[in-house]
Coordinates of C-alpha atoms in Angstrom, one line a residue:
M11 CA -35.4 -47.4 -8.7
E12 CA -35.6 -46.3 -5.1
K13 CA -31.8 -45.6 -5.0
F14 CA -32.1 -43.5 -8.2
A15 CA -34.9 -41.4 -6.6
F16 CA -32.8 -40.9 -3.4
M17 CA -29.8 -39.9 -5.5
S18 CA -31.8 -37.5 -7.6
Q19 CA -33.0 -35.8 -4.5
F20 CA -29.6 -35.7 -2.7
F21 CA -27.5 -34.6 -5.7
P22 CA -28.7 -31.0 -6.0
L23 CA -28.3 -30.6 -2.2
A24 CA -24.7 -31.9 -2.3
V25 CA -23.9 -29.6 -5.3
I26 CA -25.3 -26.6 -3.4
M27 CA -23.4 -27.4 -0.2
A28 CA -20.1 -27.9 -2.2
A29 CA -20.7 -24.5 -4.0
I30 CA -21.2 -22.8 -0.6
G31 CA -18.1 -24.3 0.8
V32 CA -15.9 -23.3 -2.2
G33 CA -17.5 -19.8 -2.2
G34 CA -16.7 -19.4 1.5
W35 CA -13.1 -20.6 1.0
V36 CA -12.7 -18.1 -1.9
F37 CA -14.2 -15.3 0.2
T38 CA -12.0 -15.9 3.2
T39 CA -8.9 -16.1 1.1
W40 CA -9.8 -12.8 -0.6
L41 CA -10.3 -11.2 2.9
R42 CA -6.9 -12.5 4.1
I43 CA -5.2 -11.1 1.0
K44 CA -7.0 -7.8 1.2
N45 CA -6.1 -7.3 4.9
G46 CA -2.5 -8.5 4.6
Y47 CA -2.7 -11.8 6.5
P48 CA -0.5 -14.6 5.3
L49 CA -2.1 -17.4 3.4
E50 CA -2.1 -20.9 4.9
N51 CA -1.1 -24.3 3.4
S52 CA -3.2 -27.4 3.9
W53 CA -1.7 -28.0 7.4
G54 CA -2.6 -24.5 8.6
K55 CA 1.0 -23.1 8.5
P56 CA 1.4 -19.6 7.1
I57 CA 2.8 -19.3 3.7
Y58 CA 5.1 -16.2 3.4
P59 CA 6.6 -14.9 0.1
K60 CA 10.0 -16.4 -0.6
Q61 CA 12.9 -14.1 -0.1
N62 CA 15.8 -14.4 -2.5
D63 CA 18.8 -12.2 -3.2
E64 CA 16.9 -10.3 -5.9
T65 CA 14.0 -9.5 -3.6
I66 CA 16.3 -8.3 -0.8
E67 CA 18.3 -6.1 -3.3
R68 CA 15.1 -4.7 -4.6
V69 CA 13.9 -3.8 -1.1
K70 CA 17.2 -2.0 -0.5
L71 CA 16.9 0.0 -3.7
L72 CA 13.4 1.0 -2.9
T73 CA 14.3 2.0 0.6
Q74 CA 17.1 4.2 -0.7
E75 CA 14.8 5.7 -3.3
N76 CA 12.2 6.4 -0.6
A77 CA 14.8 8.2 1.5
Q78 CA 15.8 10.3 -1.5
L79 CA 12.2 11.2 -2.3
R80 CA 11.5 12.1 1.3
A81 CA 14.6 14.5 1.3
E82 CA 13.4 16.0 -1.9
L83 CA 9.9 16.5 -0.6
G84 CA 11.4 18.2 2.5
S85 CA 13.3 20.7 0.3
I86 CA 10.2 21.3 -1.8
K87 CA 8.2 22.0 1.4
D88 CA 10.8 24.6 2.4
R89 CA 10.7 26.3 -1.0
L90 CA 6.9 26.3 -0.8
A91 CA 7.0 27.9 2.6
T92 CA 9.3 30.6 1.3
V93 CA 7.0 31.3 -1.7
E94 CA 3.9 31.4 0.6
R95 CA 5.7 33.9 2.8
I96 CA 6.6 36.1 -0.1
V97 CA 3.1 36.0 -1.5
T98 CA 1.3 36.7 1.8
D99 CA 3.7 39.4 3.2
D100 CA 2.9 43.0 2.6
S101 CA 4.8 44.6 -0.2
H102 CA 6.6 47.2 2.0
R103 CA 8.3 44.6 4.2
L104 CA 9.2 42.5 1.1
T105 CA 10.8 45.6 -0.6
Q106 CA 12.8 46.3 2.5
E107 CA 14.1 42.7 2.7
I108 CA 15.1 42.7 -1.0
E109 CA 16.9 46.0 -0.6
A110 CA 18.7 44.7 2.4
L111 CA 19.9 41.8 0.3
R112 CA 21.1 44.1 -2.4
L113 CA 23.2 46.3 -0.2
P114 CA 26.7 44.9 0.6
K115 CA 27.2 44.3 4.3
N116 CA 30.3 45.9 5.9

């Protein structure tokens, strides 16, 4: 009976300690993922995502697409600067520039 009384007092404490331990492990894993740190295996070595041919090809395609989008964004910025200049310039100078473009240069 004495053993049963001891176990009934110890069991809730053990469950609470195990829950705290598991909760702490889940929280630290979440923090590692959120901040970009690699996960670790049971021996403490970092686990990096596996790289296969498909992943490498996908990274190349995404890099090319990123370069194309950056070039397109640069041309859009140039166009926007031109539109802003047209909108903010006074009308007299704008008219002179348009007329200068219409006249053939000799």
